[in-house]
């Protein structure tokens, strides 16, 4: 049989391990702080919360995340993206043995590869008998993959390697979990509320009539997700804080307030609710349409920019690229002139 590629071996090994654990009953993520459903999940978990191994991986605390059906993930304002794969503690010596031996016994990976693996983990090149003499003193680390398989998901090609408890992973291992890597993974789990703005007039507006726009202050407050690897005692929290709202009217025949279309957060809110008596004022955040939408509507887009900061174990912390989240809503504009009082 031809030698398998590293990617092929990863997928095959994962299938064998998952099948073996399925026969024994799936391992479920522990109950805890978790997301809106009150559960925590391993980073290598599926949507149902089942996990392929029991020792490690990343646990997410989503209890302070944005919620609701319209909540969504942030898009980085730069070309930066969270790690598509990473390394973390995955197996105890016994668990690695239980994962690898069924693969070797199946014979589907070929004699040459199986023999090299036995040399590596059994015959002392460099590990003897899966490092069982060091049980409780460390873990075998292996790759974890973003379950959406973004570009680069197959870049973590190192074979499982041993790390003593309290020691850093080898210096040549890129994307081994650190507080900063955990912060980046937490960033990917942040969910923020919908950016549908409240408009006044609400149902429809008029040509040349300033339309006020604002967001519910109760919804637009900082949200955060914490990612941790409990077995090695490291964690990081990524916090997203709203800083501005960009209004795009959906047509060139419009004027925005302010002229840039960017409404800064002020005293914990974005924009200002319209109230009786403000008809002669210029809205701090809004739009004035110069032409009727006719029989249709204009697609007004509202996009909130969120500043991302992180703090982690050992006093670590810093900034991550800003994130944005937007929504589009239809606005009807009529020719009739009116005064908004």
Tab-separated table of C-alpha atoms in Angstrom:
chain	number	residue	atom	x	y	z
A	1	UNK	CA	0.000	0.000	0.000
A	2	UNK	CA	1.386	3.489	-0.837
A	3	UNK	CA	2.446	5.662	2.089
A	4	UNK	CA	-0.222	7.986	3.407
A	5	UNK	CA	0.241	11.737	3.550
A	6	UNK	CA	0.272	13.398	6.952
A	7	UNK	CA	-3.193	14.854	6.270
A	8	UNK	CA	-4.526	11.453	5.286
A	9	UNK	CA	-3.112	9.905	8.437
A	10	UNK	CA	-4.665	12.634	10.567
A	11	UNK	CA	-8.083	12.042	9.063
A	12	UNK	CA	-7.792	8.261	9.234
A	13	UNK	CA	-6.540	8.297	12.800
A	14	UNK	CA	-9.342	10.666	13.805
A	15	UNK	CA	-11.926	8.374	12.238
A	16	UNK	CA	-10.542	5.318	14.002
A	17	UNK	CA	-10.336	7.091	17.370
A	18	UNK	CA	-13.823	8.534	16.991
A	19	UNK	CA	-15.228	5.145	16.004
A	20	UNK	CA	-13.582	3.473	18.988
A	21	UNK	CA	-14.962	6.054	21.382
A	22	UNK	CA	-18.395	5.867	19.788
A	23	UNK	CA	-18.534	2.144	20.543
A	24	UNK	CA	-17.709	2.918	24.148
A	25	UNK	CA	-20.192	5.798	24.301
A	26	UNK	CA	-19.472	9.390	23.325
A	27	UNK	CA	-17.641	11.687	25.706
A	28	UNK	CA	-19.617	14.839	26.324
A	29	UNK	CA	-18.381	18.265	27.244
A	30	UNK	CA	-18.696	18.954	30.935
A	31	UNK	CA	-21.520	21.159	32.143
A	32	UNK	CA	-20.356	24.575	33.210
A	33	UNK	CA	-20.454	28.232	32.296
A	34	UNK	CA	-20.539	27.794	28.496
A	35	UNK	CA	-22.543	29.720	25.963
A	36	UNK	CA	-26.181	30.629	25.771
A	37	UNK	CA	-27.092	26.976	26.353
A	38	UNK	CA	-25.058	26.902	29.571
A	39	UNK	CA	-22.506	24.353	28.378
A	40	UNK	CA	-18.769	24.388	27.868
A	41	UNK	CA	-17.256	22.710	24.824
A	42	UNK	CA	-13.867	21.418	23.869
A	43	UNK	CA	-12.302	23.117	20.857
A	44	UNK	CA	-12.349	19.812	18.999
A	45	UNK	CA	-16.017	19.265	19.750
A	46	UNK	CA	-18.793	18.986	17.221
A	47	UNK	CA	-21.974	21.038	17.418
A	48	UNK	CA	-23.522	18.320	19.598
A	49	UNK	CA	-20.786	18.666	22.199
A	50	UNK	CA	-19.205	15.244	21.637
A	51	UNK	CA	-15.430	15.160	21.843
A	52	UNK	CA	-12.845	12.786	20.458
A	53	UNK	CA	-10.605	12.611	23.520
A	54	UNK	CA	-10.937	13.351	27.217
A	55	UNK	CA	-7.674	14.894	28.337
A	56	UNK	CA	-7.270	18.295	26.800
A	57	UNK	CA	-8.224	20.776	24.188
A	58	UNK	CA	-9.589	24.259	24.711
A	59	UNK	CA	-12.634	24.946	26.869
A	60	UNK	CA	-14.693	28.053	26.093
A	61	UNK	CA	-16.668	30.062	28.644
A	62	UNK	CA	-19.356	31.876	26.649
A	63	UNK	CA	-21.458	33.052	29.597
A	64	UNK	CA	-20.668	36.718	28.877
A	65	UNK	CA	-21.157	36.445	25.139
A	66	UNK	CA	-23.766	38.187	23.034
A	67	UNK	CA	-26.961	36.160	22.666
A	68	UNK	CA	-30.115	35.986	20.618
A	69	UNK	CA	-31.004	34.654	17.189
A	70	UNK	CA	-29.555	37.700	15.438
A	71	UNK	CA	-26.191	37.637	17.221
A	72	UNK	CA	-23.250	36.963	14.954
A	73	UNK	CA	-19.494	36.549	14.652
A	74	UNK	CA	-17.135	39.439	14.106
A	75	UNK	CA	-15.227	40.009	10.887
A	76	UNK	CA	-11.704	41.300	11.380
A	77	UNK	CA	-11.159	44.779	10.013
A	78	UNK	CA	-7.784	43.583	8.656
A	79	UNK	CA	-6.603	40.458	6.868
A	80	UNK	CA	-5.890	38.816	10.243
A	81	UNK	CA	-7.712	35.571	11.005
A	82	UNK	CA	-7.711	33.295	14.077
A	83	UNK	CA	-5.484	30.191	13.938
A	84	UNK	CA	-7.038	27.506	11.706
A	85	UNK	CA	-5.172	24.814	13.656
A	86	UNK	CA	-3.180	24.666	16.863
A	87	UNK	CA	-1.461	22.313	19.274
A	88	UNK	CA	-2.635	21.512	22.788
A	89	UNK	CA	-2.485	18.637	25.295
A	90	UNK	CA	-4.544	15.813	23.854
A	91	UNK	CA	-3.547	12.413	25.276
A	92	UNK	CA	-2.315	10.773	28.404
A	93	UNK	CA	0.094	7.893	27.678
A	94	UNK	CA	-2.713	5.353	27.987
A	95	UNK	CA	-5.061	7.364	25.762
A	96	UNK	CA	-2.466	7.681	23.012
A	97	UNK	CA	-1.908	3.922	23.148
A	98	UNK	CA	-5.650	3.327	22.826
A	99	UNK	CA	-5.780	5.743	19.897
A	100	UNK	CA	-2.800	4.383	17.975
A	101	UNK	CA	-2.945	0.606	18.417
A	102	UNK	CA	-6.295	0.109	16.598
A	103	UNK	CA	-4.834	2.029	13.628
A	104	UNK	CA	-1.751	-0.209	13.518
A	105	UNK	CA	-3.775	-3.380	13.936
A	106	UNK	CA	-6.077	-2.401	11.069
A	107	UNK	CA	-3.071	-2.435	8.745
A	108	UNK	CA	-4.665	0.178	6.488
A	109	UNK	CA	-1.904	2.732	6.965
A	110	UNK	CA	0.827	0.467	5.604
A	111	UNK	CA	3.635	-1.481	7.249
A	112	UNK	CA	6.274	1.224	6.804
A	113	UNK	CA	4.266	3.960	8.521
A	114	UNK	CA	3.084	1.636	11.283
A	115	UNK	CA	6.657	0.515	11.940
A	116	UNK	CA	7.865	4.116	12.209
A	117	UNK	CA	5.063	4.927	14.594
A	118	UNK	CA	5.887	1.917	16.795
A	119	UNK	CA	9.524	3.027	16.836
A	120	UNK	CA	8.445	6.527	17.852
A	121	UNK	CA	5.993	5.640	20.611
A	122	UNK	CA	6.914	2.115	21.749
A	123	UNK	CA	10.551	1.351	20.949
A	124	UNK	CA	12.153	4.421	22.484
A	125	UNK	CA	12.757	6.553	19.387
A	126	UNK	CA	12.189	8.808	21.304
A	127	UNK	CA	9.352	7.466	23.491
A	128	UNK	CA	9.292	4.074	25.177
A	129	UNK	CA	5.993	2.319	25.851
A	130	UNK	CA	4.066	5.555	25.224
A	131	UNK	CA	5.913	7.278	28.103
A	132	UNK	CA	3.846	5.351	30.627
A	133	UNK	CA	6.601	5.755	33.197
A	134	UNK	CA	5.789	9.500	33.109
A	135	UNK	CA	2.030	9.125	33.578
A	136	UNK	CA	0.757	12.124	35.524
A	137	UNK	CA	3.836	14.185	34.718
A	138	UNK	CA	2.751	15.570	31.357
A	139	UNK	CA	0.753	14.970	28.186
A	140	UNK	CA	1.135	14.171	24.524
A	141	UNK	CA	0.234	17.267	22.542
A	142	UNK	CA	-1.343	17.028	19.107
A	143	UNK	CA	-3.066	19.230	16.577
A	144	UNK	CA	-6.598	20.543	16.842
A	145	UNK	CA	-8.441	21.942	13.829
A	146	UNK	CA	-11.087	24.620	13.426
A	147	UNK	CA	-14.160	22.532	12.623
A	148	UNK	CA	-15.059	24.874	9.735
A	149	UNK	CA	-11.794	23.829	8.007
A	150	UNK	CA	-10.689	27.341	6.912
A	151	UNK	CA	-7.610	27.775	4.707
A	152	UNK	CA	-4.541	26.457	6.513
A	153	UNK	CA	-6.453	23.938	8.640
A	154	UNK	CA	-4.014	21.199	7.565
A	155	UNK	CA	-0.845	23.193	8.339
A	156	UNK	CA	-0.271	21.599	11.768
A	157	UNK	CA	1.637	18.527	10.627
A	158	UNK	CA	3.719	17.625	13.679
A	159	UNK	CA	3.310	14.121	15.096
A	160	UNK	CA	2.050	13.957	18.697
A	161	UNK	CA	4.849	15.080	21.016
A	162	UNK	CA	5.383	14.910	24.757
A	163	UNK	CA	5.545	17.979	27.032
A	164	UNK	CA	6.282	17.714	30.749
A	165	UNK	CA	3.786	19.444	33.021
A	166	UNK	CA	4.954	23.024	33.635
A	167	UNK	CA	7.325	23.088	30.651
A	168	UNK	CA	6.697	25.088	27.479
A	169	UNK	CA	6.259	23.172	24.221
A	170	UNK	CA	9.312	22.919	21.944
A	171	UNK	CA	10.328	26.276	20.484
A	172	UNK	CA	9.936	25.064	16.884
A	173	UNK	CA	6.222	24.299	17.366
A	174	UNK	CA	4.167	27.105	15.869
A	175	UNK	CA	0.613	27.681	17.143
A	176	UNK	CA	1.183	25.755	20.370
A	177	UNK	CA	-1.353	27.109	22.851
A	178	UNK	CA	-0.242	30.167	24.764
A	179	UNK	CA	-2.441	32.834	26.366
A	180	UNK	CA	-2.238	34.847	23.134
A	181	UNK	CA	-3.261	31.879	20.975
A	182	UNK	CA	-6.143	31.251	23.384
A	183	UNK	CA	-7.176	34.902	23.059
A	184	UNK	CA	-7.241	34.540	19.272
A	185	UNK	CA	-9.367	31.403	19.541
A	186	UNK	CA	-11.693	33.200	21.973
A	187	UNK	CA	-11.990	36.065	19.458
A	188	UNK	CA	-13.417	33.607	16.935
A	189	UNK	CA	-16.076	32.579	19.477
A	190	UNK	CA	-17.242	36.126	20.315
A	191	UNK	CA	-20.816	36.847	19.242
A	192	UNK	CA	-22.265	40.345	19.174
A	193	UNK	CA	-25.885	41.532	18.915
A	194	UNK	CA	-27.632	42.532	15.723
A	195	UNK	CA	-26.907	45.988	14.387
A	196	UNK	CA	-30.436	46.754	13.241
A	197	UNK	CA	-30.883	50.397	14.159
A	198	UNK	CA	-33.994	52.119	15.408
A	199	UNK	CA	-35.148	54.856	13.045
A	200	UNK	CA	-37.432	57.844	13.533
A	201	UNK	CA	-39.611	58.124	11.542
A	202	UNK	CA	-39.904	54.363	11.871
A	203	UNK	CA	-42.228	52.929	9.210
A	204	UNK	CA	-41.162	55.284	6.433
A	205	UNK	CA	-39.355	58.572	6.053
A	206	UNK	CA	-39.704	61.517	3.716
A	207	UNK	CA	-37.443	63.196	1.180
A	208	UNK	CA	-35.272	65.876	2.865
A	209	UNK	CA	-36.482	64.920	6.325
A	210	UNK	CA	-33.649	64.110	8.764
A	211	UNK	CA	-34.100	60.551	10.007
A	212	UNK	CA	-32.698	59.804	13.455
A	213	UNK	CA	-30.855	56.540	14.031
A	214	UNK	CA	-29.726	54.882	17.254
A	215	UNK	CA	-28.982	51.542	18.855
A	216	UNK	CA	-30.427	50.125	22.040
A	217	UNK	CA	-27.875	50.935	24.730
A	218	UNK	CA	-28.871	47.834	26.708
A	219	UNK	CA	-27.686	45.597	23.845
A	220	UNK	CA	-24.475	47.421	23.055
A	221	UNK	CA	-22.196	46.757	25.954
A	222	UNK	CA	-18.915	44.796	26.126
A	223	UNK	CA	-19.103	41.043	25.563
A	224	UNK	CA	-16.375	38.495	26.156
A	225	UNK	CA	-15.343	34.864	25.772
A	226	UNK	CA	-12.714	33.059	27.831
A	227	UNK	CA	-10.672	30.199	26.402
A	228	UNK	CA	-8.657	27.942	28.690
A	229	UNK	CA	-6.704	24.716	28.789
A	230	UNK	CA	-7.426	23.504	32.333
A	231	UNK	CA	-4.931	20.633	32.333
A	232	UNK	CA	-2.011	23.072	32.009
A	233	UNK	CA	-3.608	26.025	33.802
A	234	UNK	CA	-3.592	28.733	31.132
A	235	UNK	CA	-6.445	30.969	30.021
A	236	UNK	CA	-7.214	34.165	28.122
A	237	UNK	CA	-10.264	36.380	27.737
A	238	UNK	CA	-11.081	38.333	24.578
A	239	UNK	CA	-13.379	41.295	25.227
A	240	UNK	CA	-15.223	43.158	22.475
A	241	UNK	CA	-16.392	46.707	23.170
A	242	UNK	CA	-18.501	48.719	20.696
A	243	UNK	CA	-16.829	51.958	19.596
A	244	UNK	CA	-18.710	53.256	16.555
A	245	UNK	CA	-21.547	52.747	14.077
A	246	UNK	CA	-21.231	53.305	10.340
A	247	UNK	CA	-24.395	54.245	8.429
A	248	UNK	CA	-24.523	53.543	4.686
A	249	UNK	CA	-27.861	54.809	3.300
A	250	UNK	CA	-28.045	52.427	0.345
A	251	UNK	CA	-28.071	55.227	-2.234
A	252	UNK	CA	-25.794	58.109	-3.278
A	253	UNK	CA	-28.803	60.416	-3.060
A	254	UNK	CA	-28.504	60.855	0.687
A	255	UNK	CA	-26.673	62.827	3.358
A	256	UNK	CA	-25.447	61.194	6.551
A	257	UNK	CA	-25.091	62.632	10.040
A	258	UNK	CA	-22.267	63.108	10.777
A	259	UNK	CA	-20.966	63.606	7.231
A	260	UNK	CA	-18.554	60.674	7.579
A	261	UNK	CA	-21.455	58.334	8.334
A	262	UNK	CA	-19.561	57.130	11.429
A	263	UNK	CA	-21.382	57.648	14.721
A	264	UNK	CA	-19.111	57.371	17.749
A	265	UNK	CA	-20.258	55.823	20.995
A	266	UNK	CA	-21.166	58.482	23.546
A	267	UNK	CA	-21.965	57.859	27.214
A	268	UNK	CA	-22.462	54.179	26.561
A	269	UNK	CA	-24.798	54.534	23.611
A	270	UNK	CA	-24.593	54.964	19.858
A	271	UNK	CA	-26.820	57.665	18.436
A	272	UNK	CA	-29.591	59.413	20.289
A	273	UNK	CA	-33.265	58.394	20.496
A	274	UNK	CA	-35.642	60.829	18.866
A	275	UNK	CA	-38.080	62.548	21.195
A	276	UNK	CA	-40.840	65.106	20.755
A	277	UNK	CA	-39.424	68.587	20.419
A	278	UNK	CA	-36.276	67.575	18.549
A	279	UNK	CA	-37.696	68.166	15.071
A	280	UNK	CA	-35.605	71.285	14.492
A	281	UNK	CA	-32.369	69.647	15.626
A	282	UNK	CA	-29.832	67.858	13.479
A	283	UNK	CA	-29.595	64.226	14.579
A	284	UNK	CA	-26.179	63.257	15.979
A	285	UNK	CA	-26.547	60.003	14.037
A	286	UNK	CA	-28.825	59.547	11.071
A	287	UNK	CA	-29.517	60.117	7.408
A	288	UNK	CA	-31.424	62.481	5.119
A	289	UNK	CA	-32.607	61.044	1.812
A	290	UNK	CA	-32.660	63.377	-1.199
A	291	UNK	CA	-34.729	61.205	-3.504
A	292	UNK	CA	-37.756	58.977	-3.121
A	293	UNK	CA	-37.284	55.211	-3.147
A	294	UNK	CA	-40.252	54.999	-5.528
A	295	UNK	CA	-42.034	51.671	-5.405
A	296	UNK	CA	-39.054	50.051	-3.676
A	297	UNK	CA	-36.819	50.625	-0.694
A	298	UNK	CA	-33.249	51.623	0.043
A	299	UNK	CA	-31.009	49.008	1.732
A	300	UNK	CA	-29.619	50.930	4.700
A	301	UNK	CA	-26.610	49.130	6.160
A	302	UNK	CA	-25.535	49.616	9.760
A	303	UNK	CA	-22.143	48.265	10.791
A	304	UNK	CA	-20.751	48.437	14.306
A	305	UNK	CA	-17.005	48.402	14.922
A	306	UNK	CA	-15.883	46.559	18.060
A	307	UNK	CA	-12.519	47.090	19.733
A	308	UNK	CA	-10.937	43.821	20.893
A	309	UNK	CA	-8.647	43.559	23.911
A	310	UNK	CA	-7.397	40.474	25.694
A	311	UNK	CA	-5.980	39.514	29.059
A	312	UNK	CA	-4.373	36.209	29.918
A	313	UNK	CA	-2.549	34.096	32.451
A	314	UNK	CA	0.646	35.557	33.858
A	315	UNK	CA	-0.302	39.188	33.302
A	316	UNK	CA	-0.301	38.840	29.529
A	317	UNK	CA	-2.591	40.904	27.345
A	318	UNK	CA	-2.892	43.321	24.484
A	319	UNK	CA	-4.994	44.272	21.488
A	320	UNK	CA	-6.347	42.221	18.614
A	321	UNK	CA	-7.626	43.693	15.338
A	322	UNK	CA	-10.958	45.502	15.507
A	323	UNK	CA	-13.966	43.477	14.413
A	324	UNK	CA	-17.111	44.530	12.583
A	325	UNK	CA	-20.648	43.193	12.415
A	326	UNK	CA	-23.389	44.658	10.262
A	327	UNK	CA	-26.962	44.249	9.138
A	328	UNK	CA	-29.091	45.633	6.324
A	329	UNK	CA	-32.632	46.925	6.661
A	330	UNK	CA	-35.054	48.293	4.090
A	331	UNK	CA	-36.039	51.974	4.270
A	332	UNK	CA	-39.021	53.425	2.423
A	333	UNK	CA	-38.649	57.076	1.382
A	334	UNK	CA	-41.645	59.053	0.165
A	335	UNK	CA	-41.801	62.333	-1.765
A	336	UNK	CA	-44.313	63.924	0.591
A	337	UNK	CA	-42.755	66.720	2.623
A	338	UNK	CA	-43.498	66.671	6.323
A	339	UNK	CA	-42.216	67.972	9.588
A	340	UNK	CA	-41.166	65.407	12.185
A	341	UNK	CA	-42.594	66.670	15.453
